[in-house]
XYZ file of N, CA and C in Angstrom:
429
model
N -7.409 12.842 44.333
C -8.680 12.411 43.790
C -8.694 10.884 43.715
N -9.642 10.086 43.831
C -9.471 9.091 44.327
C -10.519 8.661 42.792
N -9.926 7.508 42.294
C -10.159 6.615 40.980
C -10.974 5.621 40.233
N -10.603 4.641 41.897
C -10.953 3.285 41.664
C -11.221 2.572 42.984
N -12.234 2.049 42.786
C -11.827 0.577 44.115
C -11.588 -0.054 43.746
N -10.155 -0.464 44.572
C -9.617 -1.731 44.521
C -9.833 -3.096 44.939
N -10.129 -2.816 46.573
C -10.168 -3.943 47.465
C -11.440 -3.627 48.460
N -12.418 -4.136 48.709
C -13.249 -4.318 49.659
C -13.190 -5.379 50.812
N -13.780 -5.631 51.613
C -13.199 -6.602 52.408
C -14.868 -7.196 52.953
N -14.940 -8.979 53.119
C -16.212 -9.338 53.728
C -15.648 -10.277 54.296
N -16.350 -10.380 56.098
C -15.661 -11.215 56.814
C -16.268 -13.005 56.453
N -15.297 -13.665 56.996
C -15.875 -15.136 56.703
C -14.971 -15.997 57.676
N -16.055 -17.228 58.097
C -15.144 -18.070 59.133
C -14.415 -18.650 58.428
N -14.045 -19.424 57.138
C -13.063 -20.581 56.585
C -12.735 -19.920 55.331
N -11.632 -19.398 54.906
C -11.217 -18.774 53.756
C -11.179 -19.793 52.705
N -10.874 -21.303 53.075
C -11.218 -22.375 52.097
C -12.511 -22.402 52.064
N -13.307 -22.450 52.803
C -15.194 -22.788 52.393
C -15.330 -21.793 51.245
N -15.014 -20.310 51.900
C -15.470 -19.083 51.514
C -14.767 -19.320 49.439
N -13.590 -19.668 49.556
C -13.022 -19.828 48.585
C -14.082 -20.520 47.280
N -14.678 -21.983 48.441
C -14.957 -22.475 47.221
C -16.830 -22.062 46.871
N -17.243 -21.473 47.635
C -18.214 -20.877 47.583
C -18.467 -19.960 46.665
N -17.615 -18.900 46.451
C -17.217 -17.812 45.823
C -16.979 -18.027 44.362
N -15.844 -19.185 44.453
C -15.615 -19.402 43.065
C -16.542 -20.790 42.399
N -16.914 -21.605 43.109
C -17.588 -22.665 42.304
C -18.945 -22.497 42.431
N -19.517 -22.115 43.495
C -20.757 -21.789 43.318
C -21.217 -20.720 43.293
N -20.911 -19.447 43.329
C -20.814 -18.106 42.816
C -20.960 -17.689 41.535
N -19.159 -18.349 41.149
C -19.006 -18.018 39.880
C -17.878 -17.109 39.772
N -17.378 -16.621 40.831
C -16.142 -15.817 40.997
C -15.198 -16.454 40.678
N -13.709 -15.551 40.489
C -12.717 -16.095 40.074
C -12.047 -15.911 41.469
N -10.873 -16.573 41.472
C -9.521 -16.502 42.352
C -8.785 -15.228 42.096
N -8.612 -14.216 42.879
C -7.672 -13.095 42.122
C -6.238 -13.355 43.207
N -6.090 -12.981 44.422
C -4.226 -13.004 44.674
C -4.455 -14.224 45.737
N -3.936 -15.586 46.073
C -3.598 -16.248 47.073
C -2.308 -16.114 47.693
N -2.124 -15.345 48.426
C -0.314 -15.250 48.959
C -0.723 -15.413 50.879
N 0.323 -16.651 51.204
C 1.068 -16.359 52.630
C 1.754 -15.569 52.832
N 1.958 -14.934 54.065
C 3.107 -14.042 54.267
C 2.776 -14.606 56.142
N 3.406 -15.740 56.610
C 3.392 -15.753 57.891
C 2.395 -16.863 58.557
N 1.708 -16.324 59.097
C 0.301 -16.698 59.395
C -1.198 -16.539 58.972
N -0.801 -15.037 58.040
C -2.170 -14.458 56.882
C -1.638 -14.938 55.736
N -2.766 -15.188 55.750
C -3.133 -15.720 54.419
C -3.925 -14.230 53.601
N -3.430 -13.904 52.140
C -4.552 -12.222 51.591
C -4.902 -13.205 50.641
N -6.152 -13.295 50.822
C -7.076 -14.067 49.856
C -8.197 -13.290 48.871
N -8.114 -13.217 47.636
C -9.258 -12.179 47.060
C -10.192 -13.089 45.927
N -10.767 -12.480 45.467
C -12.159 -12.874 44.576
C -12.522 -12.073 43.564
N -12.614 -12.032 42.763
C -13.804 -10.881 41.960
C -14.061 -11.478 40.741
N -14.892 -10.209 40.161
C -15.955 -10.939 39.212
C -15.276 -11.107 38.332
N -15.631 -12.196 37.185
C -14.236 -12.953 35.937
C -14.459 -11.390 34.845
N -13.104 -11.166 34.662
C -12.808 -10.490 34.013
C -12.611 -8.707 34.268
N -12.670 -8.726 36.104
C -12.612 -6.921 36.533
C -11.423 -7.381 37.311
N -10.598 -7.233 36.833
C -9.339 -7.240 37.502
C -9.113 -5.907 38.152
N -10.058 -5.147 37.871
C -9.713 -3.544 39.026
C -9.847 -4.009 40.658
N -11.184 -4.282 40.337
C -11.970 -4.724 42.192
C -11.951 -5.902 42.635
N -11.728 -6.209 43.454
C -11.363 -7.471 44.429
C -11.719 -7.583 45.788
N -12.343 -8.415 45.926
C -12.857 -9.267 47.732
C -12.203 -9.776 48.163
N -11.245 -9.157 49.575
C -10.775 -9.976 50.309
C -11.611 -10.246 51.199
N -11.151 -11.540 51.342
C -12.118 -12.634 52.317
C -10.997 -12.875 53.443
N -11.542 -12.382 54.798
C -10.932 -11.812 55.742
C -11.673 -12.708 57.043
N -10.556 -13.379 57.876
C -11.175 -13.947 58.699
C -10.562 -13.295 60.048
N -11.737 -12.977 60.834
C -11.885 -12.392 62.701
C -10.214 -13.205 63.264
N -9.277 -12.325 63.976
C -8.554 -12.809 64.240
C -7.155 -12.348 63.967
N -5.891 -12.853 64.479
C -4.706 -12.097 64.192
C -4.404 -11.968 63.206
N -3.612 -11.150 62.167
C -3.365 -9.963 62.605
C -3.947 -8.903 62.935
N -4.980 -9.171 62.817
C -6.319 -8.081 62.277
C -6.761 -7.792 63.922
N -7.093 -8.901 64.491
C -8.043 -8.330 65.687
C -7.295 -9.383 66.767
N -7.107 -9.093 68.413
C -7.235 -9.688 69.277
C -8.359 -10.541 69.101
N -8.421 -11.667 70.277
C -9.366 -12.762 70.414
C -10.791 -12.467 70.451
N -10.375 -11.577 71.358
C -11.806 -10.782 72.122
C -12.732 -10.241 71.126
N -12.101 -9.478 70.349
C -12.808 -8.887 69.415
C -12.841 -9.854 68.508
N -12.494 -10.362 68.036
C -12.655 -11.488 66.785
C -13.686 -12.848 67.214
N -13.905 -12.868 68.522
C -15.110 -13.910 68.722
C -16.117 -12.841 68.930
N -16.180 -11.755 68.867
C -17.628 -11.081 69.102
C -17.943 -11.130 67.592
N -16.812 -10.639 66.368
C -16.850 -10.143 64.691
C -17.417 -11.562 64.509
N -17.136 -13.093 64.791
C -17.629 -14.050 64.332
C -18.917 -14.117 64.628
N -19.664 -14.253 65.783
C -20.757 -13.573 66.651
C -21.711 -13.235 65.250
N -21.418 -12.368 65.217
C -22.333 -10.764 64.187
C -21.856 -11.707 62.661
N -20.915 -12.180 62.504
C -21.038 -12.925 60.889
C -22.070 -13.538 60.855
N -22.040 -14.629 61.705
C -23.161 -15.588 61.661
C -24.721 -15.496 61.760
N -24.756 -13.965 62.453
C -25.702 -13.333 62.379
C -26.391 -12.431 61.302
N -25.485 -12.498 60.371
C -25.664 -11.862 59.125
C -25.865 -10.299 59.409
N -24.816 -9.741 60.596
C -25.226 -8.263 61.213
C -24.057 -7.658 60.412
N -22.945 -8.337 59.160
C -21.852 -7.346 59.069
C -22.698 -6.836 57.524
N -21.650 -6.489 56.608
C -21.843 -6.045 55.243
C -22.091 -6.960 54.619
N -22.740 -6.543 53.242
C -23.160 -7.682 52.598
C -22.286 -6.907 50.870
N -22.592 -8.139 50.005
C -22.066 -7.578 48.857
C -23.391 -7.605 47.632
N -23.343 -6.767 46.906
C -23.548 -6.633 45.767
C -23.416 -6.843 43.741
N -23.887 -7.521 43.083
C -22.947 -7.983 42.304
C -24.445 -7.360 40.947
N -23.740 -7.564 39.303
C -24.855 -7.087 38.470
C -24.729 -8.632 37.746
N -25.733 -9.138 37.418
C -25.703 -9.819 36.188
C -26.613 -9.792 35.139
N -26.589 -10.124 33.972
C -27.159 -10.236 32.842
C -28.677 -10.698 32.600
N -28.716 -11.602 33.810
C -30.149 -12.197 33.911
C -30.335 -13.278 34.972
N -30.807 -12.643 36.084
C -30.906 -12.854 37.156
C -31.350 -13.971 37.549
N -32.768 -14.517 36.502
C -33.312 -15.874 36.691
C -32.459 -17.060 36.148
N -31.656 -16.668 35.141
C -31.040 -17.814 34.735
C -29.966 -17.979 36.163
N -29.504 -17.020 36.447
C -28.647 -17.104 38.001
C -28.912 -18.155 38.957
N -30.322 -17.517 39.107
C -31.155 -18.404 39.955
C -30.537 -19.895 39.666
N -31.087 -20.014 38.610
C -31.675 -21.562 37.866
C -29.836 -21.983 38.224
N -28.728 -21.334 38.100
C -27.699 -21.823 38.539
C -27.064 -22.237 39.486
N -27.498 -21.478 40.070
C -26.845 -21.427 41.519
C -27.817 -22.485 42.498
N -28.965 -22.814 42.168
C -29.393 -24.225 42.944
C -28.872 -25.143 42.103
N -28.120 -25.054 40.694
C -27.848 -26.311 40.156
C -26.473 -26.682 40.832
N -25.432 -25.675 40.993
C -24.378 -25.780 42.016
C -24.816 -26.111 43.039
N -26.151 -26.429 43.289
C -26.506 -26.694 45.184
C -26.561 -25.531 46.153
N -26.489 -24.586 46.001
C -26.911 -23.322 46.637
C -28.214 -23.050 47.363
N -28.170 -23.246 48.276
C -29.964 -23.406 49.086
C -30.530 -22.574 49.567
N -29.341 -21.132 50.384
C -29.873 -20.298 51.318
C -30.118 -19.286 50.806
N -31.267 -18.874 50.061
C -31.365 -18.099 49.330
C -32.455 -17.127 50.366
N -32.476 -15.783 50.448
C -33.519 -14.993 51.167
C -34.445 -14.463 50.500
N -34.290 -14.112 48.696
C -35.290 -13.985 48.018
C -34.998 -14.506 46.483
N -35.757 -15.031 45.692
C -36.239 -15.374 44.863
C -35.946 -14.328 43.623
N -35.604 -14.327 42.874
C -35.772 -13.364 41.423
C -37.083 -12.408 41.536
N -37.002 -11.338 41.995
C -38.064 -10.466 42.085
C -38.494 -9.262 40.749
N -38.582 -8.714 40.500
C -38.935 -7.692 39.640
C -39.025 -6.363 40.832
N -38.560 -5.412 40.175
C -38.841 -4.388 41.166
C -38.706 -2.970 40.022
N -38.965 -1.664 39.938
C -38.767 -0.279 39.485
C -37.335 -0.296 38.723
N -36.775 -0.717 39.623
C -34.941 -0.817 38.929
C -34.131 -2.080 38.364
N -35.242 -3.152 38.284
C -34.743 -4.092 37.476
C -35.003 -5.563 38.456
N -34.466 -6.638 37.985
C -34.505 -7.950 38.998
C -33.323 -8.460 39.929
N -33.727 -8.541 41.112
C -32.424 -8.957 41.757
C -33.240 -9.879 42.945
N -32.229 -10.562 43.607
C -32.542 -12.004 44.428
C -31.666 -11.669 45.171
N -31.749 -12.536 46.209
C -31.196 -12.625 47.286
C -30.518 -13.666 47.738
N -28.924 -14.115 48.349
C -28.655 -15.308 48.936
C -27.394 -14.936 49.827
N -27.608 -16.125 51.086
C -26.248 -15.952 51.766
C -24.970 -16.664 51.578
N -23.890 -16.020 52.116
C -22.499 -16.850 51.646
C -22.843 -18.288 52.993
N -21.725 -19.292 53.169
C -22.345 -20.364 54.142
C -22.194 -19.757 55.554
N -21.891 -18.261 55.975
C -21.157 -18.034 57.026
C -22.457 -16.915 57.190
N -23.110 -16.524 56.270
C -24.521 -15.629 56.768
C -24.512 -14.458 56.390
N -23.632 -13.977 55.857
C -23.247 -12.761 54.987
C -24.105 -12.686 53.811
N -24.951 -11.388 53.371
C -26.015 -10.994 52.567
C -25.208 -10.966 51.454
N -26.148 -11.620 50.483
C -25.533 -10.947 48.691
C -26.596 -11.003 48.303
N -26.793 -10.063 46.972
C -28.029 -9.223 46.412
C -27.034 -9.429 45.143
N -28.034 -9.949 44.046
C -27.668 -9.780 42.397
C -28.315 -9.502 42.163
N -28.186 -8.336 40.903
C -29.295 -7.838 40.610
C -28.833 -7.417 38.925
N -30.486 -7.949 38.209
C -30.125 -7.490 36.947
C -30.876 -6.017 36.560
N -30.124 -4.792 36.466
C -30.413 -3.661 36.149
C -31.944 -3.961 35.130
N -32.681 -2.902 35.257
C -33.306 -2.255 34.594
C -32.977 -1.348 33.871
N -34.062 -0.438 32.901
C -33.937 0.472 32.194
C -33.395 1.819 32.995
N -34.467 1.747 34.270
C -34.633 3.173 35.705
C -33.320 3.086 35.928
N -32.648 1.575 36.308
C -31.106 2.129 37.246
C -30.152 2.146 35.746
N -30.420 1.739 34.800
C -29.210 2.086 33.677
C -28.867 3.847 33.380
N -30.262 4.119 33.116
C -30.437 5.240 32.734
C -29.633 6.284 33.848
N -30.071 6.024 35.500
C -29.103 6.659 36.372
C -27.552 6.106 36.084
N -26.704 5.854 35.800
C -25.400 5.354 35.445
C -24.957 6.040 34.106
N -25.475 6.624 33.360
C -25.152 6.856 32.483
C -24.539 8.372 32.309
């Protein structure tokens, strides 16, 4: 029976950009930095869930031949891979943060919707993220 997620994975060209993206203008924390070789396992998650963690995974050895890892960069930049998901408390004040960190590429605005408010922005590599502050409709499903 399976528990918990642990580790998810979202691709990115510069594990330093991605790094400081994540954590300074995000708002994420640093969770494991370890070498072992030539990889680098780099993770992220939200301050204080030490269960779940983002590794930030770049196209390339060990992971992929060339070939395939310039097509995976390809489709990053295209914003064609996965995107992530995150909850916060209040979405507009988010907003109001994350352009104060300088954050520009945003795809939507603090919306209101049936299940609560959530916005839209990309990491610098084109990868979708969606925050969203629950409503009453999606609490009530969670419960």
């Amino acid at each position: 029976m399976i528990t918990t997620l642990n580790v998810a994975s979202i691709y990115v060209l510069d594990k330093d950009e991605a790094l400081d993206f994540y954590v300074n203008k995000l708002g994420l924390e640093k969770g494991n930095d370890v070498q072992q070789g030539d990889y680098r396992w780099l993770t992220v998650r939200a301050p204080g869930d030490g269960a779940t963690e983002i590794s930030l995974e770049q196209p390339g050895p060990p992971l992929h031949d060339e070939e395939t890892a310039d097509r995976i960069r390809e489709l990053i930049t295209k914003g064609a891979l996965g995107g992530l998901v995150f909850i916060t408390d209040d979405a507009r004040a988010m907003y109001d943060t994350l352009r104060e960190r300088g954050v520009t590429d945003f795809t939507q605005e603090p919306t209101e919707h049936f299940y609560g408010t959530d916005m839209g922005v990309r990491d610098p590599f084109g990868n979708h993220i969606r925050i969203l502050q629950q409503g009453e409709v999606a609490q009530q499903g969670t419960a």
